[in-house]
Amino acid sequence: MPLALWALTLSAFAIGTTEFVIVGLIPDVAASLGVSVPSAGLLVSVYALGVAVGAPLLTALTARIPRKQLLIGLMLLFTAGNLVASIAPGYAALMAARVLTGLAHGVFFSIGSTIATSLVPKEKAASAIALMFTGLTVALVTGVPLGTWIGQQFGWQSTFLAVAALGVIAMIGSALLVPKSIGGAKPASLAKQFAVLKQPRLLLVYAITTLGYGGSFIAFTYLAPILQDVAGFAPGSVGLVMLVYGVSVAAGNIWGGRLADSKGPVRALQIVFALLAVAFGNVPALQLYVVQRAERDVPHAVDMASALNIAAFNLGIALGAWGGGLVLKHVGLMATPPIGALIVVGALALTTLAGRLEKRDARVMRSAAKEAELV
């Protein structure tokens, strides 16, 4: 694999760290800024909303910008957002910094796959994408617990400063290692790209993604308060628990990808959503399913279809964090896990519906093939 791919992987690591590290720091941020824990939890929501807006909209608007220039610009924006967060004088400034950083996140992962595949021969394209997304997995395993520990030892501002330093390194790596002549698909018009939203079956997948992650983040956003206030863990132990969680996520992603390869994305999603409390294995299957549907329904806008699924992931995260705050305020902290589980059951129901529709499509195609043979 070329060195340029490692620059992309480092960027993904930095971005994954800054998105999720706030979960382990919510009690510290709330105490430092003098806001409630649900208000601090909204810092997860606003970041995810920045991603949800940035992924489809900015991907479409920046389609004609050379990929390397766009990549460097995104990492510059990401670094600036984290620097602003590290010196934010108050809650509003920190919220604005999180939105700014989320915008960079959305576009990065929308174009990242295209850049990664352009760096390697066609037969290595899947491996290149997998390597880039390894950065996210490693962020959950090491970046988030380490960032949580740094924030608890030296103040939460230090965590964002450390991530900004990672952004600088990734930006320099991209500038030095990524070639200037990165090819990309000929950009379609905005109308053609957003025609994805007229496809009912893709909208069904986006609903599955949103509900699945929304339900998960109702509880996950408030993991640190649950560990400290209910389970009795010391603040310094939260990072260790996040490490264990990150390892389970890494294992779940590997297992989920293999499950999708062997059983197909729909059946894999049914299994994974039923076991979601154990590991996040649904990302590979959801992305695979979106790409497969887009290749059939909107082959001219596969990148936009993928971008909208990234938006759906983060819309779910935003709604889950916001909904978890409401549950915490009006019902109580320990109501977040069961209510989140109910939402995930909704994702499972929609996945079952999608599976039935896929089987119906297969029957129709078989019937059409038989009729064609008779003619």
Short mmCIF file of C-alpha atoms in Angstrom, two decimals:
data_model
loop_
_atom_site.label_atom_id
_atom_site.label_comp_id
_atom_site.label_asym_id
_atom_site.label_seq_id
_atom_site.Cartn_x
_atom_site.Cartn_y
_atom_site.Cartn_z
CA MET A 1 0.00 0.00 0.00
CA PRO A 2 1.36 3.45 -0.89
CA LEU A 3 2.41 5.85 1.84
CA ALA A 4 -0.33 8.29 0.81
CA LEU A 5 -2.89 5.83 2.16
CA TRP A 6 -1.31 6.07 5.59
CA ALA A 7 -1.82 9.84 5.49
CA LEU A 8 -5.53 9.20 4.85
CA THR A 9 -5.59 6.64 7.66
CA LEU A 10 -4.03 9.12 10.09
CA SER A 11 -6.62 11.72 9.06
CA ALA A 12 -9.40 9.19 9.72
CA PHE A 13 -7.83 8.42 13.12
CA ALA A 14 -7.77 12.09 14.10
CA ILE A 15 -11.33 12.67 12.89
CA GLY A 16 -12.68 9.57 14.65
CA THR A 17 -10.96 10.60 17.88
CA THR A 18 -12.39 14.12 17.93
CA GLU A 19 -15.94 12.92 17.22
CA PHE A 20 -16.19 10.35 20.00
CA VAL A 21 -13.72 11.51 22.65
CA ILE A 22 -16.25 14.05 23.93
CA VAL A 23 -18.35 11.12 25.23
CA GLY A 24 -15.73 10.35 27.88
CA LEU A 25 -15.35 14.03 28.81
CA ILE A 26 -18.98 15.10 29.19
CA PRO A 27 -18.93 15.30 33.03
CA ASP A 28 -15.67 17.31 32.92
CA VAL A 29 -16.93 19.69 30.23
CA ALA A 30 -20.25 20.19 32.07
CA ALA A 31 -18.48 21.02 35.32
CA SER A 32 -15.91 23.28 33.64
CA LEU A 33 -18.40 25.34 31.64
CA GLY A 34 -21.11 25.40 34.28
CA VAL A 35 -23.75 23.65 32.16
CA SER A 36 -25.90 20.58 32.78
CA VAL A 37 -24.88 17.11 31.63
CA PRO A 38 -27.66 17.01 28.97
CA SER A 39 -26.41 20.37 27.64
CA ALA A 40 -22.88 18.98 27.44
CA GLY A 41 -24.31 15.95 25.63
CA LEU A 42 -25.54 18.28 22.89
CA LEU A 43 -21.89 18.73 21.91
CA VAL A 44 -22.20 15.24 20.42
CA SER A 45 -25.36 16.26 18.57
CA VAL A 46 -24.04 19.47 17.01
CA TYR A 47 -20.92 17.73 15.73
CA ALA A 48 -23.01 14.99 14.17
CA LEU A 49 -25.34 17.59 12.61
CA GLY A 50 -22.29 19.28 11.08
CA VAL A 51 -21.36 15.93 9.52
CA ALA A 52 -24.92 15.27 8.39
CA VAL A 53 -25.08 18.62 6.59
CA GLY A 54 -21.50 18.58 5.35
CA ALA A 55 -21.47 15.06 3.89
CA PRO A 56 -24.07 15.45 1.11
CA LEU A 57 -24.23 19.22 0.60
CA LEU A 58 -20.55 20.10 0.66
CA THR A 59 -19.63 16.93 -1.24
CA ALA A 60 -21.90 18.09 -4.06
CA LEU A 61 -20.68 21.69 -3.97
CA THR A 62 -16.99 20.75 -3.95
CA ALA A 63 -17.23 18.10 -6.67
CA ARG A 64 -15.13 20.15 -9.13
CA ILE A 65 -12.31 21.04 -6.70
CA PRO A 66 -9.12 18.97 -7.27
CA ARG A 67 -9.10 16.15 -4.74
CA LYS A 68 -5.71 16.87 -3.20
CA GLN A 69 -6.51 20.54 -2.70
CA LEU A 70 -9.85 19.64 -1.15
CA LEU A 71 -8.24 17.05 1.14
CA ILE A 72 -5.66 19.51 2.45
CA GLY A 73 -8.33 22.18 2.88
CA LEU A 74 -10.52 19.79 4.86
CA MET A 75 -7.70 18.90 7.25
CA LEU A 76 -6.93 22.61 7.65
CA LEU A 77 -10.58 23.22 8.56
CA PHE A 78 -10.51 20.23 10.92
CA THR A 79 -7.36 21.52 12.64
CA ALA A 80 -8.80 25.01 12.97
CA GLY A 81 -11.99 23.65 14.51
CA ASN A 82 -10.06 21.73 17.17
CA LEU A 83 -7.83 24.71 17.92
CA VAL A 84 -10.92 26.85 18.47
CA ALA A 85 -12.33 24.13 20.74
CA SER A 86 -9.11 24.06 22.79
CA ILE A 87 -9.36 27.79 23.57
CA ALA A 88 -13.16 28.11 23.61
CA PRO A 89 -14.05 30.61 26.36
CA GLY A 90 -17.54 29.23 26.84
CA TYR A 91 -20.24 26.78 25.84
CA ALA A 92 -21.41 28.63 22.70
CA ALA A 93 -17.88 28.90 21.31
CA LEU A 94 -17.29 25.19 21.90
CA MET A 95 -20.56 24.38 20.13
CA ALA A 96 -19.50 26.46 17.11
CA ALA A 97 -16.10 24.74 17.02
CA ARG A 98 -17.75 21.33 17.03
CA VAL A 99 -20.00 22.26 14.09
CA LEU A 100 -17.00 23.56 12.15
CA THR A 101 -15.07 20.35 12.73
CA GLY A 102 -18.08 18.23 11.80
CA LEU A 103 -18.34 19.93 8.40
CA ALA A 104 -14.79 18.79 7.58
CA HIS A 105 -15.56 15.27 8.80
CA GLY A 106 -18.56 14.87 6.50
CA VAL A 107 -16.74 15.74 3.29
CA PHE A 108 -13.58 13.82 4.21
CA PHE A 109 -15.32 10.47 4.45
CA SER A 110 -17.43 11.22 1.38
CA ILE A 111 -14.37 11.66 -0.83
CA GLY A 112 -11.96 9.43 1.11
CA SER A 113 -12.95 6.20 -0.60
CA THR A 114 -12.51 7.72 -4.05
CA ILE A 115 -9.08 9.04 -3.17
CA ALA A 116 -8.02 5.73 -1.61
CA THR A 117 -9.05 3.66 -4.63
CA SER A 118 -7.27 6.02 -7.03
CA LEU A 119 -3.97 5.35 -5.24
CA VAL A 120 -3.90 1.58 -5.91
CA PRO A 121 -4.57 -0.88 -8.74
CA LYS A 122 -8.21 -1.86 -9.23
CA GLU A 123 -7.76 -5.29 -7.64
CA LYS A 124 -6.58 -3.65 -4.39
CA ALA A 125 -9.37 -1.07 -4.16
CA ALA A 126 -11.29 -2.83 -1.37
CA SER A 127 -8.13 -3.26 0.71
CA ALA A 128 -7.31 0.43 0.28
CA ILE A 129 -10.72 1.51 1.56
CA ALA A 130 -10.47 -0.94 4.46
CA LEU A 131 -7.07 0.47 5.43
CA MET A 132 -8.39 4.05 5.47
CA PHE A 133 -11.37 3.12 7.64
CA THR A 134 -9.03 1.30 9.99
CA GLY A 135 -8.19 4.79 11.23
CA LEU A 136 -11.70 5.08 12.69
CA THR A 137 -11.46 1.70 14.39
CA VAL A 138 -8.04 2.46 15.86
CA ALA A 139 -9.40 5.81 17.08
CA LEU A 140 -12.04 4.01 19.13
CA VAL A 141 -9.52 1.52 20.47
CA THR A 142 -6.71 3.94 21.34
CA GLY A 143 -7.49 7.58 20.47
CA VAL A 144 -10.72 7.92 22.46
CA PRO A 145 -9.48 6.33 25.72
CA LEU A 146 -6.15 8.15 25.44
CA GLY A 147 -7.91 11.44 24.72
CA THR A 148 -10.24 10.84 27.66
CA TRP A 149 -7.25 10.24 29.95
CA ILE A 150 -5.47 13.39 28.69
CA GLY A 151 -8.61 15.45 29.28
CA GLN A 152 -9.07 14.13 32.80
CA GLN A 153 -5.42 14.68 33.71
CA PHE A 154 -4.71 18.03 32.05
CA GLY A 155 -8.14 19.49 31.27
CA TRP A 156 -10.50 18.73 28.38
CA GLN A 157 -8.98 21.61 26.37
CA SER A 158 -5.72 19.64 26.17
CA THR A 159 -7.49 16.81 24.36
CA PHE A 160 -8.62 19.08 21.53
CA LEU A 161 -5.15 20.62 21.33
CA ALA A 162 -3.63 17.12 20.96
CA VAL A 163 -6.12 16.25 18.20
CA ALA A 164 -5.32 19.53 16.42
CA ALA A 165 -1.65 18.47 16.44
CA LEU A 166 -2.67 15.18 14.82
CA GLY A 167 -4.56 17.19 12.20
CA VAL A 168 -1.42 19.17 11.38
CA ILE A 169 0.62 15.98 10.96
CA ALA A 170 -2.07 14.42 8.75
CA MET A 171 -2.28 17.59 6.65
CA ILE A 172 1.49 17.68 6.13
CA GLY A 173 1.42 13.97 5.25
CA SER A 174 -1.30 14.53 2.66
CA ALA A 175 0.56 17.49 1.17
CA LEU A 176 3.79 15.51 0.82
CA LEU A 177 2.50 12.06 -0.09
CA VAL A 178 -0.81 12.35 -1.95
CA PRO A 179 -0.20 12.85 -5.69
CA LYS A 180 -1.61 15.94 -7.39
CA SER A 181 -3.29 14.01 -10.21
CA ILE A 182 -5.96 12.17 -8.24
CA GLY A 183 -8.70 11.19 -10.61
CA GLY A 184 -12.36 11.39 -9.78
CA ALA A 185 -15.65 10.60 -11.42
CA LYS A 186 -17.08 13.26 -13.72
CA PRO A 187 -19.31 15.33 -11.43
CA ALA A 188 -23.00 15.11 -12.15
CA SER A 189 -25.30 18.09 -11.74
CA LEU A 190 -26.70 18.83 -8.29
CA ALA A 191 -30.16 17.78 -9.45
CA LYS A 192 -28.87 14.40 -10.62
CA GLN A 193 -26.89 13.85 -7.44
CA PHE A 194 -29.80 14.65 -5.15
CA ALA A 195 -32.08 12.42 -7.23
CA VAL A 196 -30.90 9.80 -4.76
CA LEU A 197 -33.52 11.21 -2.38
CA LYS A 198 -36.27 10.12 -4.78
CA GLN A 199 -35.37 6.45 -4.40
CA PRO A 200 -37.67 4.83 -1.80
CA ARG A 201 -35.42 1.84 -1.24
CA LEU A 202 -32.40 4.00 -0.49
CA LEU A 203 -34.51 6.12 1.83
CA LEU A 204 -35.42 2.91 3.66
CA VAL A 205 -31.72 2.14 4.17
CA TYR A 206 -31.10 5.66 5.47
CA ALA A 207 -33.97 5.22 7.92
CA ILE A 208 -32.42 1.95 9.14
CA THR A 209 -29.07 3.68 9.61
CA THR A 210 -30.60 6.64 11.47
CA LEU A 211 -32.70 4.52 13.83
CA GLY A 212 -29.91 2.02 14.47
CA TYR A 213 -27.39 4.66 15.46
CA GLY A 214 -29.95 6.93 17.10
CA GLY A 215 -30.97 4.16 19.46
CA SER A 216 -27.36 3.30 20.23
CA PHE A 217 -26.35 6.87 21.07
CA ILE A 218 -29.26 7.52 23.41
CA ALA A 219 -27.27 5.46 25.91
CA PHE A 220 -23.71 5.72 24.57
CA THR A 221 -23.63 9.53 24.80
CA TYR A 222 -24.13 9.30 28.56
CA LEU A 223 -21.81 6.35 29.13
CA ALA A 224 -19.43 8.37 31.34
CA PRO A 225 -22.16 9.58 33.76
CA ILE A 226 -23.56 6.03 33.92
CA LEU A 227 -20.13 4.63 34.76
CA GLN A 228 -19.36 7.29 37.38
CA ASP A 229 -22.75 8.04 38.98
CA VAL A 230 -24.41 4.61 38.77
CA ALA A 231 -21.71 1.96 38.43
CA GLY A 232 -19.37 3.75 40.83
CA PHE A 233 -16.30 3.89 38.59
CA ALA A 234 -13.69 6.50 39.42
CA PRO A 235 -13.31 9.21 36.74
CA GLY A 236 -9.84 7.90 35.91
CA SER A 237 -11.31 4.47 35.06
CA VAL A 238 -13.59 5.78 32.30
CA GLY A 239 -10.73 5.75 29.80
CA LEU A 240 -10.11 2.06 30.50
CA VAL A 241 -13.76 1.21 29.92
CA MET A 242 -13.66 3.19 26.67
CA LEU A 243 -10.65 1.10 25.66
CA VAL A 244 -12.60 -2.12 26.25
CA TYR A 245 -15.49 -0.66 24.28
CA GLY A 246 -13.17 0.29 21.43
CA VAL A 247 -11.76 -3.24 21.25
CA SER A 248 -15.31 -4.61 21.00
CA VAL A 249 -16.06 -2.14 18.19
CA ALA A 250 -12.96 -3.25 16.29
CA ALA A 251 -13.93 -6.91 16.67
CA GLY A 252 -17.51 -6.14 15.70
CA ASN A 253 -16.50 -4.34 12.50
CA ILE A 254 -14.29 -7.24 11.38
CA TRP A 255 -16.98 -9.77 12.19
CA GLY A 256 -19.72 -7.64 10.64
CA GLY A 257 -17.81 -7.32 7.38
CA ARG A 258 -17.27 -11.06 7.13
CA LEU A 259 -20.91 -11.69 8.02
CA ALA A 260 -22.04 -9.36 5.23
CA ASP A 261 -19.78 -11.16 2.75
CA SER A 262 -21.10 -14.60 3.71
CA LYS A 263 -24.81 -13.91 4.32
CA GLY A 264 -25.46 -10.71 2.40
CA PRO A 265 -26.00 -7.24 3.89
CA VAL A 266 -29.67 -7.56 4.84
CA ARG A 267 -29.39 -10.84 6.74
CA ALA A 268 -26.17 -9.61 8.36
CA LEU A 269 -27.92 -6.44 9.54
CA GLN A 270 -30.76 -8.43 11.07
CA ILE A 271 -28.26 -10.43 13.12
CA VAL A 272 -26.14 -7.44 14.09
CA PHE A 273 -29.00 -5.17 15.13
CA ALA A 274 -30.24 -7.97 17.38
CA LEU A 275 -26.79 -8.05 19.02
CA LEU A 276 -26.03 -4.32 18.86
CA ALA A 277 -25.37 -4.04 22.57
CA VAL A 278 -22.38 -6.36 22.12
CA ALA A 279 -20.55 -4.70 19.21
CA PHE A 280 -20.90 -2.19 16.39
CA GLY A 281 -20.71 -4.65 13.50
CA ASN A 282 -23.29 -2.94 11.30
CA VAL A 283 -21.14 -0.31 9.56
CA PRO A 284 -19.68 -2.55 6.81
CA ALA A 285 -23.05 -4.15 6.04
CA LEU A 286 -24.89 -0.80 5.92
CA GLN A 287 -22.30 0.75 3.60
CA LEU A 288 -22.27 -2.35 1.38
CA TYR A 289 -26.07 -2.35 1.16
CA VAL A 290 -26.18 1.34 0.22
CA VAL A 291 -23.60 0.89 -2.53
CA GLN A 292 -25.41 -2.16 -3.91
CA ARG A 293 -28.76 -0.36 -4.03
CA ALA A 294 -27.22 2.79 -5.51
CA GLU A 295 -25.51 0.82 -8.28
CA ARG A 296 -28.94 -0.51 -9.26
CA ASP A 297 -31.07 2.59 -8.69
CA VAL A 298 -28.79 5.61 -9.28
CA PRO A 299 -25.50 4.45 -10.87
CA HIS A 300 -24.58 8.06 -11.72
CA ALA A 301 -24.67 9.11 -8.05
CA VAL A 302 -23.13 6.28 -6.02
CA ASP A 303 -20.83 8.72 -4.20
CA MET A 304 -23.78 10.89 -3.21
CA ALA A 305 -25.72 7.84 -2.03
CA SER A 306 -22.75 6.89 0.14
CA ALA A 307 -22.45 10.49 1.42
CA LEU A 308 -26.12 10.49 2.40
CA ASN A 309 -25.61 7.30 4.39
CA ILE A 310 -22.77 9.01 6.25
CA ALA A 311 -25.24 11.83 6.89
CA ALA A 312 -27.80 9.29 8.13
CA PHE A 313 -25.26 7.79 10.56
CA ASN A 314 -24.60 11.19 12.05
CA LEU A 315 -28.22 12.32 12.01
CA GLY A 316 -28.90 9.25 14.13
CA ILE A 317 -26.03 10.18 16.46
CA ALA A 318 -27.34 13.75 16.75
CA LEU A 319 -30.92 12.68 17.44
CA GLY A 320 -29.76 9.96 19.83
CA ALA A 321 -27.61 12.33 21.88
CA TRP A 322 -30.43 14.92 21.94
CA GLY A 323 -33.06 12.31 22.80
CA GLY A 324 -30.83 10.84 25.49
CA GLY A 325 -30.62 14.28 27.07
CA LEU A 326 -34.41 14.51 27.16
CA VAL A 327 -34.65 11.05 28.70
CA LEU A 328 -32.03 11.98 31.30
CA LYS A 329 -33.85 15.20 32.17
CA HIS A 330 -37.40 13.87 32.37
CA VAL A 331 -37.07 10.16 33.21
CA GLY A 332 -33.59 9.46 34.55
CA LEU A 333 -30.12 8.33 33.56
CA MET A 334 -30.77 4.59 33.67
CA ALA A 335 -33.79 4.92 31.37
CA THR A 336 -31.46 5.66 28.44
CA PRO A 337 -30.38 2.02 27.75
CA PRO A 338 -33.88 0.44 27.53
CA ILE A 339 -35.33 3.32 25.51
CA GLY A 340 -32.33 3.16 23.17
CA ALA A 341 -32.90 -0.58 22.79
CA LEU A 342 -36.51 0.03 21.72
CA ILE A 343 -35.32 2.37 18.97
CA VAL A 344 -32.86 -0.26 17.73
CA VAL A 345 -35.75 -2.75 17.56
CA GLY A 346 -37.35 -0.29 15.11
CA ALA A 347 -34.21 -0.51 12.95
CA LEU A 348 -34.46 -4.30 13.09
CA ALA A 349 -38.09 -4.14 11.93
CA LEU A 350 -37.19 -1.92 8.97
CA THR A 351 -34.31 -4.24 8.10
CA THR A 352 -36.74 -7.17 8.02
CA LEU A 353 -38.98 -5.14 5.69
CA ALA A 354 -36.01 -4.43 3.43
CA GLY A 355 -35.20 -8.14 3.34
CA ARG A 356 -38.73 -8.99 2.21
CA LEU A 357 -38.58 -6.36 -0.53
CA GLU A 358 -35.25 -7.76 -1.73
CA LYS A 359 -36.76 -11.26 -1.91
CA ARG A 360 -39.73 -9.87 -3.87
CA ASP A 361 -37.35 -8.20 -6.31
CA ALA A 362 -35.47 -11.47 -6.76
CA ARG A 363 -38.73 -13.30 -7.54
CA VAL A 364 -39.72 -10.67 -10.10
CA MET A 365 -36.32 -10.87 -11.78
CA ARG A 366 -36.49 -14.68 -11.94
CA SER A 367 -39.99 -14.53 -13.45
CA ALA A 368 -38.85 -11.97 -16.03
CA ALA A 369 -35.86 -14.16 -16.93
CA LYS A 370 -38.09 -17.22 -17.42
CA GLU A 371 -40.48 -15.25 -19.63
CA ALA A 372 -37.57 -14.01 -21.71
CA GLU A 373 -36.35 -17.61 -22.20
CA LEU A 374 -39.82 -18.69 -23.39
CA VAL A 375 -39.95 -15.87 -25.91
#
